[in-house]
CSV table of C-alpha atoms in Angstrom, one decimal:
chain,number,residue,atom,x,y,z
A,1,UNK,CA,102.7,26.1,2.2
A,2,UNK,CA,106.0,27.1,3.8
A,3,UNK,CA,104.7,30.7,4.3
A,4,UNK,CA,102.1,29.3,6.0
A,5,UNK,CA,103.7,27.3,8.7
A,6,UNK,CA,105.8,29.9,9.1
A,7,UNK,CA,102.8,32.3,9.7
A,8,UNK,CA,101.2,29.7,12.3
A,9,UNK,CA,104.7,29.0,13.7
A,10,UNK,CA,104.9,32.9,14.4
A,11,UNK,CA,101.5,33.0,15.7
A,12,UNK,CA,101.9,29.7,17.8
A,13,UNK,CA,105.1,31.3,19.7
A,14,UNK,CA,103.2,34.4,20.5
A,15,UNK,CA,100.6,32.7,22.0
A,16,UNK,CA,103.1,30.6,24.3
A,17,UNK,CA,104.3,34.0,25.4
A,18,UNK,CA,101.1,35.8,26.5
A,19,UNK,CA,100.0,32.8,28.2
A,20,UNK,CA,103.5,32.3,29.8
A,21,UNK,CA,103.5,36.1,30.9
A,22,UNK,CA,99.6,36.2,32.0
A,23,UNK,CA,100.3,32.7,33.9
A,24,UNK,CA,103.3,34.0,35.5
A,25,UNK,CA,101.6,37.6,35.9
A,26,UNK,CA,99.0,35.5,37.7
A,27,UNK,CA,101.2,33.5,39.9
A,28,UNK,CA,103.0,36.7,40.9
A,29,UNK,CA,99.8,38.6,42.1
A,30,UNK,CA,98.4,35.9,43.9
A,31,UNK,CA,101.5,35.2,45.3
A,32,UNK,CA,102.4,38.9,46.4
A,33,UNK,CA,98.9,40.4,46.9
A,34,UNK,CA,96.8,37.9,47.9
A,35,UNK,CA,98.7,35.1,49.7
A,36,UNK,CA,100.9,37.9,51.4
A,37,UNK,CA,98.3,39.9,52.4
A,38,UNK,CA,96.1,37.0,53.8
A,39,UNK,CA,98.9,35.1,55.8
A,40,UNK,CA,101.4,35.4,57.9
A,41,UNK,CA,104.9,34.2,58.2
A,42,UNK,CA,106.0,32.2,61.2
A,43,UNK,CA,107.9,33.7,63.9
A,44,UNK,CA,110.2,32.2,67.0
A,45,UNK,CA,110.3,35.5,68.2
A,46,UNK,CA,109.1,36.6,71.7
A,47,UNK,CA,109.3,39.8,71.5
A,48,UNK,CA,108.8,43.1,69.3
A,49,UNK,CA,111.5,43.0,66.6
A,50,UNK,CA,113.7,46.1,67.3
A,51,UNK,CA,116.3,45.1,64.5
A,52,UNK,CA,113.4,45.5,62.2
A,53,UNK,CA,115.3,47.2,59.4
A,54,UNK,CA,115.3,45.4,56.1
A,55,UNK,CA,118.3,47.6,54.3
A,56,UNK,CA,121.6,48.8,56.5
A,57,UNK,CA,121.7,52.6,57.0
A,58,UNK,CA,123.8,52.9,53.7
A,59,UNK,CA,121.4,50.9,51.4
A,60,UNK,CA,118.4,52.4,53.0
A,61,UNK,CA,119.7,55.9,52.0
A,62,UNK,CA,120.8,54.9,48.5
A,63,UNK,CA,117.4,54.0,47.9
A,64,UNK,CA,115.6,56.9,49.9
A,65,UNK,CA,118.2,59.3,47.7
A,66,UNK,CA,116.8,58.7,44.1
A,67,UNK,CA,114.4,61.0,45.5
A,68,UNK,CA,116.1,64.3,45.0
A,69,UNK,CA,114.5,66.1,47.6
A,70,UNK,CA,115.1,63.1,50.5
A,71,UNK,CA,118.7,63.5,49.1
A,72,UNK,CA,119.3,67.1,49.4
A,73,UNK,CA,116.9,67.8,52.9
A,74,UNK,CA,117.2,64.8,54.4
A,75,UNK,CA,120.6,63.4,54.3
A,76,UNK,CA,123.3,65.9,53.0
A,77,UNK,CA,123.9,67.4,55.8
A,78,UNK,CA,122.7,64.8,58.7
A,79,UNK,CA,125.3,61.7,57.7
A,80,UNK,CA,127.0,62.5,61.2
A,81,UNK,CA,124.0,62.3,63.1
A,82,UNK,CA,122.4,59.0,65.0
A,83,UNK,CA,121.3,57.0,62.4
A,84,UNK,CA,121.6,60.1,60.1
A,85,UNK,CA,118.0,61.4,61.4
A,86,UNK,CA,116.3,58.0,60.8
A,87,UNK,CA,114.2,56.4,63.1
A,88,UNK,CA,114.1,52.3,62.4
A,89,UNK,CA,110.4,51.4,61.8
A,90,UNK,CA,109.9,48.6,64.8
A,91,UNK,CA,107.6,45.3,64.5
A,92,UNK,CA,107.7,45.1,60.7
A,93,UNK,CA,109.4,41.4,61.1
A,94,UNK,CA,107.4,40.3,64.4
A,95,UNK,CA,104.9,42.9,67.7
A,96,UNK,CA,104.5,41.6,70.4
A,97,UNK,CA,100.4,42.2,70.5
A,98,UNK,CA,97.4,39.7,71.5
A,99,UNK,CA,95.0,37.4,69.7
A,100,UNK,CA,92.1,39.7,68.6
A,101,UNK,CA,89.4,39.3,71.4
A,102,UNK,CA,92.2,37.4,73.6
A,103,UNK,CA,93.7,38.5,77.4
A,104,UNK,CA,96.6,37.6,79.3
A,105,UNK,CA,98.4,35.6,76.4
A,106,UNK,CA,101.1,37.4,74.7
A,107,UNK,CA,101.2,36.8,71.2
A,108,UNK,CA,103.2,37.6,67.7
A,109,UNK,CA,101.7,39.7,64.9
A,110,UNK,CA,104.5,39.8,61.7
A,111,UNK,CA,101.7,41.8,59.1
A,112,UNK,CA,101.8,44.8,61.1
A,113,UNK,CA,101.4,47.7,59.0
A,114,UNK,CA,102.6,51.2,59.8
A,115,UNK,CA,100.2,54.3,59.5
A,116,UNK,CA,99.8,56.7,62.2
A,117,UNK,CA,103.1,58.8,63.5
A,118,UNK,CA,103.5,61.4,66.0
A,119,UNK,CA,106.1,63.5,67.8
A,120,UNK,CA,106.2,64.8,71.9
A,121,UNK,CA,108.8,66.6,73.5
A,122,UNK,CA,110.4,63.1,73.9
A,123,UNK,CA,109.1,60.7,72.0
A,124,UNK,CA,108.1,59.3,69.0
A,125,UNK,CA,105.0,56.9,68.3
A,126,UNK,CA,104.2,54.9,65.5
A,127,UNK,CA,100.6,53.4,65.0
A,128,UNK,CA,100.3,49.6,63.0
A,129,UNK,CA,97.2,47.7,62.8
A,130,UNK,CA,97.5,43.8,61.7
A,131,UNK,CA,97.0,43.2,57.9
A,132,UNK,CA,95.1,39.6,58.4
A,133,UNK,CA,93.0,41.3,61.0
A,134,UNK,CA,93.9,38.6,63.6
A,135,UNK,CA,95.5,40.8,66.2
A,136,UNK,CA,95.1,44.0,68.2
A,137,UNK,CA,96.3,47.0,66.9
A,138,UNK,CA,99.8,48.9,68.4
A,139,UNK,CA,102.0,51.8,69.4
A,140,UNK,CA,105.1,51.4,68.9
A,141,UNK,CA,106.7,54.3,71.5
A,142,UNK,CA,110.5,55.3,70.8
A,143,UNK,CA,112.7,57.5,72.4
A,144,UNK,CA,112.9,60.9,70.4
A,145,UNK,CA,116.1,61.5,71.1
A,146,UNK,CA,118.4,57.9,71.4
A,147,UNK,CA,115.9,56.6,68.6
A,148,UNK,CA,115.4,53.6,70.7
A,149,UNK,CA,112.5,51.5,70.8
A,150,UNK,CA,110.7,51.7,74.2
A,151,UNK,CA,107.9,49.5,74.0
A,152,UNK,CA,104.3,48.5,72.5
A,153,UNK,CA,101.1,49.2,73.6
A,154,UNK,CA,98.1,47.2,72.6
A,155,UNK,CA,95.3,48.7,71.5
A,156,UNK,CA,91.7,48.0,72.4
A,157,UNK,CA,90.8,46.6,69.1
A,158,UNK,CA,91.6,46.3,65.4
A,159,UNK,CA,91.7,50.2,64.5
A,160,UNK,CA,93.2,50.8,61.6
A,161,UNK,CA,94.6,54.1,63.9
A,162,UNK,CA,95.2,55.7,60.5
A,163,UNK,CA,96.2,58.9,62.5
A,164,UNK,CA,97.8,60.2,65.3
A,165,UNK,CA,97.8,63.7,67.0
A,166,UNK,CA,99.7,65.0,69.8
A,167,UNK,CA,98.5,68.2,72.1
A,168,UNK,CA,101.4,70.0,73.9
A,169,UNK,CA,99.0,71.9,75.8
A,170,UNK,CA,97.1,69.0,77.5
A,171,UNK,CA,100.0,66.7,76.9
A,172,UNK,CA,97.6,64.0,75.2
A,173,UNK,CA,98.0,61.9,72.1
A,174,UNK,CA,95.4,61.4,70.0
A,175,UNK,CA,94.3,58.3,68.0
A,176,UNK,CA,92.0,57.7,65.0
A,177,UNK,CA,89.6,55.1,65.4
A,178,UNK,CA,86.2,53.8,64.8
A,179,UNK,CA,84.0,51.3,66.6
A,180,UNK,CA,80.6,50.0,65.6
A,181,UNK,CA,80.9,51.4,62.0
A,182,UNK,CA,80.9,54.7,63.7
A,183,UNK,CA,84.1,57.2,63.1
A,184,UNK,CA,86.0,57.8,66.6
A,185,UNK,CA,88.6,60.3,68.2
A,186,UNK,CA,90.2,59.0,71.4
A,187,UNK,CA,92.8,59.9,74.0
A,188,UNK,CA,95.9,58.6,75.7
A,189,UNK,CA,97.2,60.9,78.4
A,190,UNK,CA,101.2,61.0,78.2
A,191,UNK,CA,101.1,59.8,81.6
A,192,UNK,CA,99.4,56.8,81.1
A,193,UNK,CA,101.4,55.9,78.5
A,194,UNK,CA,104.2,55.8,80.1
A,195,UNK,CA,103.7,54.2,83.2
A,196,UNK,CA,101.7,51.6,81.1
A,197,UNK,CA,103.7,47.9,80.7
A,198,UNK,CA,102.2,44.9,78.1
A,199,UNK,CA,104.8,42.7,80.7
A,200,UNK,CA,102.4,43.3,83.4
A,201,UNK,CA,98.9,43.4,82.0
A,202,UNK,CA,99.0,41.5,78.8
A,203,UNK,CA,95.8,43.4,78.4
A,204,UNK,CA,95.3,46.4,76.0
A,205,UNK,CA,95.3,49.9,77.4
A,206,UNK,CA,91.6,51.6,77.7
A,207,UNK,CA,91.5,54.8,76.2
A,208,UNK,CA,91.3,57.6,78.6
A,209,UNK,CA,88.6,59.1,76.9
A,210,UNK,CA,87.0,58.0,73.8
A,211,UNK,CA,84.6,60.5,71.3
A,212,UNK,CA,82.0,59.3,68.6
A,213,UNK,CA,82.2,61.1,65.4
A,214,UNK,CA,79.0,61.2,63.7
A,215,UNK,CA,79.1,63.7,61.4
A,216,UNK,CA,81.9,62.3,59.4
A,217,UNK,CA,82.3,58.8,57.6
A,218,UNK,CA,85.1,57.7,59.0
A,219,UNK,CA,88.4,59.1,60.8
A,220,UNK,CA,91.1,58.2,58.8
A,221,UNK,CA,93.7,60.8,59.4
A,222,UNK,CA,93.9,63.7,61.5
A,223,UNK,CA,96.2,66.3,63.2
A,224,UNK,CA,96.2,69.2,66.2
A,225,UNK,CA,96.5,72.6,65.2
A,226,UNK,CA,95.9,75.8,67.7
A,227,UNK,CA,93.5,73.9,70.2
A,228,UNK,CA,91.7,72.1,67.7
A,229,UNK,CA,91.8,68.6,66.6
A,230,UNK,CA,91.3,68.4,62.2
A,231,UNK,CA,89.9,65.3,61.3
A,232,UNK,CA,90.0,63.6,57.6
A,233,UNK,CA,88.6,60.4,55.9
A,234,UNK,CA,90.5,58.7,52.9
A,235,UNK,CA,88.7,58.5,49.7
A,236,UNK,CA,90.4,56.6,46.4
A,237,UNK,CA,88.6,59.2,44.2
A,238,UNK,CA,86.2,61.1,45.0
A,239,UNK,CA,86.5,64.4,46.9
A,240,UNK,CA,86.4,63.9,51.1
A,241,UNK,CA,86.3,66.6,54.2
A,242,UNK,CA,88.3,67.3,56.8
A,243,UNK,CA,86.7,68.8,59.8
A,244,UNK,CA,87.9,70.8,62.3
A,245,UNK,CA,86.8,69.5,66.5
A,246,UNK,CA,87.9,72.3,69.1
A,247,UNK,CA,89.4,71.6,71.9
A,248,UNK,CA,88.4,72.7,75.8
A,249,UNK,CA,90.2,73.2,78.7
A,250,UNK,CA,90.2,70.1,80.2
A,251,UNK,CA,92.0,68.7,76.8
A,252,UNK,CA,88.8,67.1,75.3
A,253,UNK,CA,86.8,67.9,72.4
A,254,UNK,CA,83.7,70.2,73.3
A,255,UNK,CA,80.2,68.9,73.1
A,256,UNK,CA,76.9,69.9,71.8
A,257,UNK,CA,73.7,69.3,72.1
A,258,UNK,CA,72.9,68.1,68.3
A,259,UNK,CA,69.7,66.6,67.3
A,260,UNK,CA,70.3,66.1,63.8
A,261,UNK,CA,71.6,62.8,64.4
A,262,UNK,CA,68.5,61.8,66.5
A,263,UNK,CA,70.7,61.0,69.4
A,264,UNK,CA,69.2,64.3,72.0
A,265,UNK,CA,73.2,64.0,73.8
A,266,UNK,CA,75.8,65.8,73.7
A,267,UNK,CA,78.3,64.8,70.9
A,268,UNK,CA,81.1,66.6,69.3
A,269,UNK,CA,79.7,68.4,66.3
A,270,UNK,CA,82.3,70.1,63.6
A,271,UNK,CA,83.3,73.9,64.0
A,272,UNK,CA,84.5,74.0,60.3
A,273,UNK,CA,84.8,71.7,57.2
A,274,UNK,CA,86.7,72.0,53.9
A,275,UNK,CA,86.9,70.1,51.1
A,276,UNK,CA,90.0,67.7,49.9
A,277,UNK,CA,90.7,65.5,47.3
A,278,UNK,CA,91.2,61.9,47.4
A,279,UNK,CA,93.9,59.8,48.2
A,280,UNK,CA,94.7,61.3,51.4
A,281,UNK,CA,96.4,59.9,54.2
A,282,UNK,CA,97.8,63.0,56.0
A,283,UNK,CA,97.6,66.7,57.1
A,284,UNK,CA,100.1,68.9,58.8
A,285,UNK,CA,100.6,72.2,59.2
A,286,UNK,CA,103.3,74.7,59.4
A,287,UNK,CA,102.7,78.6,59.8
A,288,UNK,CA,100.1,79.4,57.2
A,289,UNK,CA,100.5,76.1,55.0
A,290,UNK,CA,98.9,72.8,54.9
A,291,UNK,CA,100.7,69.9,54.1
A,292,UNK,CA,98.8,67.0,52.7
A,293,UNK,CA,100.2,63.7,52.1
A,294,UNK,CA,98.8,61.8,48.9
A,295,UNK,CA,99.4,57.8,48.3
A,296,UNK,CA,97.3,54.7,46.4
A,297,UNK,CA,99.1,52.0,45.7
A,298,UNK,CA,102.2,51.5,43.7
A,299,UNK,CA,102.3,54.8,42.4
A,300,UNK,CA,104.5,57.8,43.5
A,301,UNK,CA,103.4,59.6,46.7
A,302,UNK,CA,102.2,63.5,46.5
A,303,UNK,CA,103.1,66.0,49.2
A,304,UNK,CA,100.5,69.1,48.2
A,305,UNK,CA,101.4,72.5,49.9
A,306,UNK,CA,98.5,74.5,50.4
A,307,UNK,CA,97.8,78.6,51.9
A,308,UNK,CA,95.1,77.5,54.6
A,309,UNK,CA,94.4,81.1,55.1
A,310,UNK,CA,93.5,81.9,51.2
A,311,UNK,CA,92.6,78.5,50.0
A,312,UNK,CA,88.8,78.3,49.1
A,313,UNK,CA,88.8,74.1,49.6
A,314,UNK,CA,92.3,71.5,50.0
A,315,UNK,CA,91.2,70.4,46.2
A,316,UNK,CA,94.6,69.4,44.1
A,317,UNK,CA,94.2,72.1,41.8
A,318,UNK,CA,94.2,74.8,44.5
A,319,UNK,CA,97.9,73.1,45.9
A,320,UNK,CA,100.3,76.1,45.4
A,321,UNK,CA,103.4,73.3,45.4
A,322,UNK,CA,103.3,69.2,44.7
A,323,UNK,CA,106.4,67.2,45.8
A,324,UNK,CA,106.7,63.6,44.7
A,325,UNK,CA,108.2,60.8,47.1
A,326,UNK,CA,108.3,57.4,47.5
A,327,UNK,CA,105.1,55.5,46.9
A,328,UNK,CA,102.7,54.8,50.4
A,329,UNK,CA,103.2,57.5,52.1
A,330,UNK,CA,101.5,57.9,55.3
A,331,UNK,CA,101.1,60.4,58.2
A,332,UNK,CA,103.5,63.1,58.4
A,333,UNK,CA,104.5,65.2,61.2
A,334,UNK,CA,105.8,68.8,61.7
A,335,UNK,CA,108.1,69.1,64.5
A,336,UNK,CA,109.2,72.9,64.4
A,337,UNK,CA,111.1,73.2,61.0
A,338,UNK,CA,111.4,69.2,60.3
A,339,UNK,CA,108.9,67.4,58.3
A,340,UNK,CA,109.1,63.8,59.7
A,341,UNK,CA,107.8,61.1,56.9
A,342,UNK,CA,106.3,57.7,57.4
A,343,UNK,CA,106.0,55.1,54.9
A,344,UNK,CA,103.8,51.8,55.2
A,345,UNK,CA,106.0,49.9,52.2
A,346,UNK,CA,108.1,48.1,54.3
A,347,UNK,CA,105.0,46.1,55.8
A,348,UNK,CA,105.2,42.4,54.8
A,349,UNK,CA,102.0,42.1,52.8
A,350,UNK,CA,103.6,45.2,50.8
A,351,UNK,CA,107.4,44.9,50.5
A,352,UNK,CA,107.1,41.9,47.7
A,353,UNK,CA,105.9,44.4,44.7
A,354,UNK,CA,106.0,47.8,45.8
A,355,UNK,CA,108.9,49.7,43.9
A,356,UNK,CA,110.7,50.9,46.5
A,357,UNK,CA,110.2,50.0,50.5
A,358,UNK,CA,111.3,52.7,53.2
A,359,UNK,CA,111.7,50.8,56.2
A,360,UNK,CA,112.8,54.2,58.4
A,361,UNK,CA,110.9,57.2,59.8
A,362,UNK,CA,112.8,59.6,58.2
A,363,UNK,CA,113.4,63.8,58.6
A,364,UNK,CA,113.0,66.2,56.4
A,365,UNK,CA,114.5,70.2,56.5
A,366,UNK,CA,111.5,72.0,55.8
A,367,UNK,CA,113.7,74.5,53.9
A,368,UNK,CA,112.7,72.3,50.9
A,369,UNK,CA,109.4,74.6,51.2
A,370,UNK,CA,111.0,77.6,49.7
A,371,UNK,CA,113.4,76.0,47.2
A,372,UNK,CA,111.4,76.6,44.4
């Protein structure tokens, strides 16, 4: 009989611990993921948070360096730099954007999520959408060289603007975008942005030119490369495209005639398209490789190093190098030899359970290339 209570007593205990960890597993998820990621935190802010870092530049990089490659290409030789090479990640704690749908009434996004990044002679943009889907999307413009934050510009819309793309030629940045379930590329001239002011308007700024994608699902990520614009959708598992859209002389993307689609107009129809694996979220190139960044989730982020010049597809398996970083990666960005790296971790609906949150833009040597 004593065995036996013993045995039940045993048994009883166990049970009180899986339904103490499942409850509390529960209470945690729905707490983290769901609540997180469907609300917003109050804000008495006005204006876009410039002081947006969560970590000081010492913890940031004591986090950042358990990544040997961050430590050693990033940091190691650029602690007497501004802000040793970072760029602070603006917004992440309140943007100044407007009530999806709304004009002429400022308000305060604080679930804006980083995702698109690009580099000009003298700036540096960042792309966020709003995580509860109650607010226009944003720029976020900084100043290349002081790392200060400019301003925002309000997009027309909810874009995820997964991607951005800058052309030196034409001096135009490029966003990703889609609009009536229908993939888009569209323009800013440099110009534009620039002289444009949220202050004044309190209206979004209107594309300069705007381009339908029909031939591919969605435009997720994409690049510029040699008068071209390379276009990619993001897939969790299954194998996706990127396609290649040239560029004319007047700094849009050339048109066909193509009646596949039914639509007897001219659209712009793909010059090339290879095949990538899933997971992606951004391309880059540098002489004759192709950088492809790799996140899902919670897990460790990829950075695949492909030949584009003898690579049959952009599949895994054909990667001549993987790198690991941090986990949810974004774009990246090759300015002449650095590899600039944006993360979306530090993003409110994220930062409660991810494993480690990058709250900087940060530079990488891309000497790291030939270290092996």
């Amino acid at each position: 009989m004593k065995k036996t209570s013993k045995k039940k007593l045993f048994f009883r205990v166990i049970s009180y611990y899986l339904l103490f960890v499942l409850v509390s597993s529960g209470i945690f998820v729905s707490y983290t993921v769901l609540y997180r990621g469907k609300t917003e935190p109050k804000t008495d802010a006005v204006y876009t948070n410039t002081d947006a870092a969560l970590y000081t530049l010492k913890q940031f990089s004591d986090i950042a360096c358990q990544n040997p490659i961050i430590e050693e290409y990033a940091f190691s030789d650029n602690t007497d730099h501004l802000n040793w090479d970072t760029y602070i990640i603006p917004g992440l704690k309140a943007t100044r954007t407007l009530d999806f749908g709304q004009t002429g009434q400022a308000a305060l996004c604080t679930s804006m999520t980083p995702q698109g990044l690009a580099v000009t002679e003298d700036y540096l943009f960042i792309s966020a959408y709003c995580h509860t889907g109650e607010h226009n999307s944003v720029l976020y413009m900084l100043d290349k060289n002081s790392h200060r934050f400019l301003k925002e510009i309000v997009l027309p819309g909810r874009t995820h603007a997964g991607g951005l793309a800058y052309d030196p030629i034409h001096h135009n940045l490029w966003v990703a975008g889609r609009e009536r379930g229908v993939a888009q590329a569209n323009y800013y001239s440099l110009k534009e942005l620039e002289a444009y002011s949220f202050e004044e308007t309190k209206s979004p700024l209107k594309y300069t030119q705007k381009y339908f994608l029909y031939g591919i699902t969605r435009d997720s990520f994409l690049t510029y490369y040699d008068k071209a614009l390379y276009v990619g959708f993001f897939t969790t598992d299954a194998d996706s495209v990127i396609e290649k859209f040239a560029i004319g002389e007047d700094g849009g993307l050339v048109e066909q005639l193509d009646r596949e689609w039914g639509l007897n107009m001219k659209v712009p129809v793909a010059e090339d398209i290879t095949m990538i694996s899933g997971k992606a979220q951004g391309i880059a190139f540098y002489g004759d490789q192709l950088l492809v960044s790799q996140s899902y989730g919670v897990f460790p982020s990829s950075l695949r190093v492909f030949n584009h010049l003898l690579a049959e597809s952009l599949r895994d398996h054909q990667a001549e190098y993987n790198y690991l970083f941090p986990c949810q990666l974004e774009q990246i960005y090759v300015d002449g030899d650095t590899l600039y790296l944006l993360f979306e971790s530090a993003a409110y609906s994220y930062q409660a359970y991810v494993p480690t949150v990058m709250d900087r833009v940060i530079k990488l040597d891309l000497s790291f290339l030939n270290s092996e």
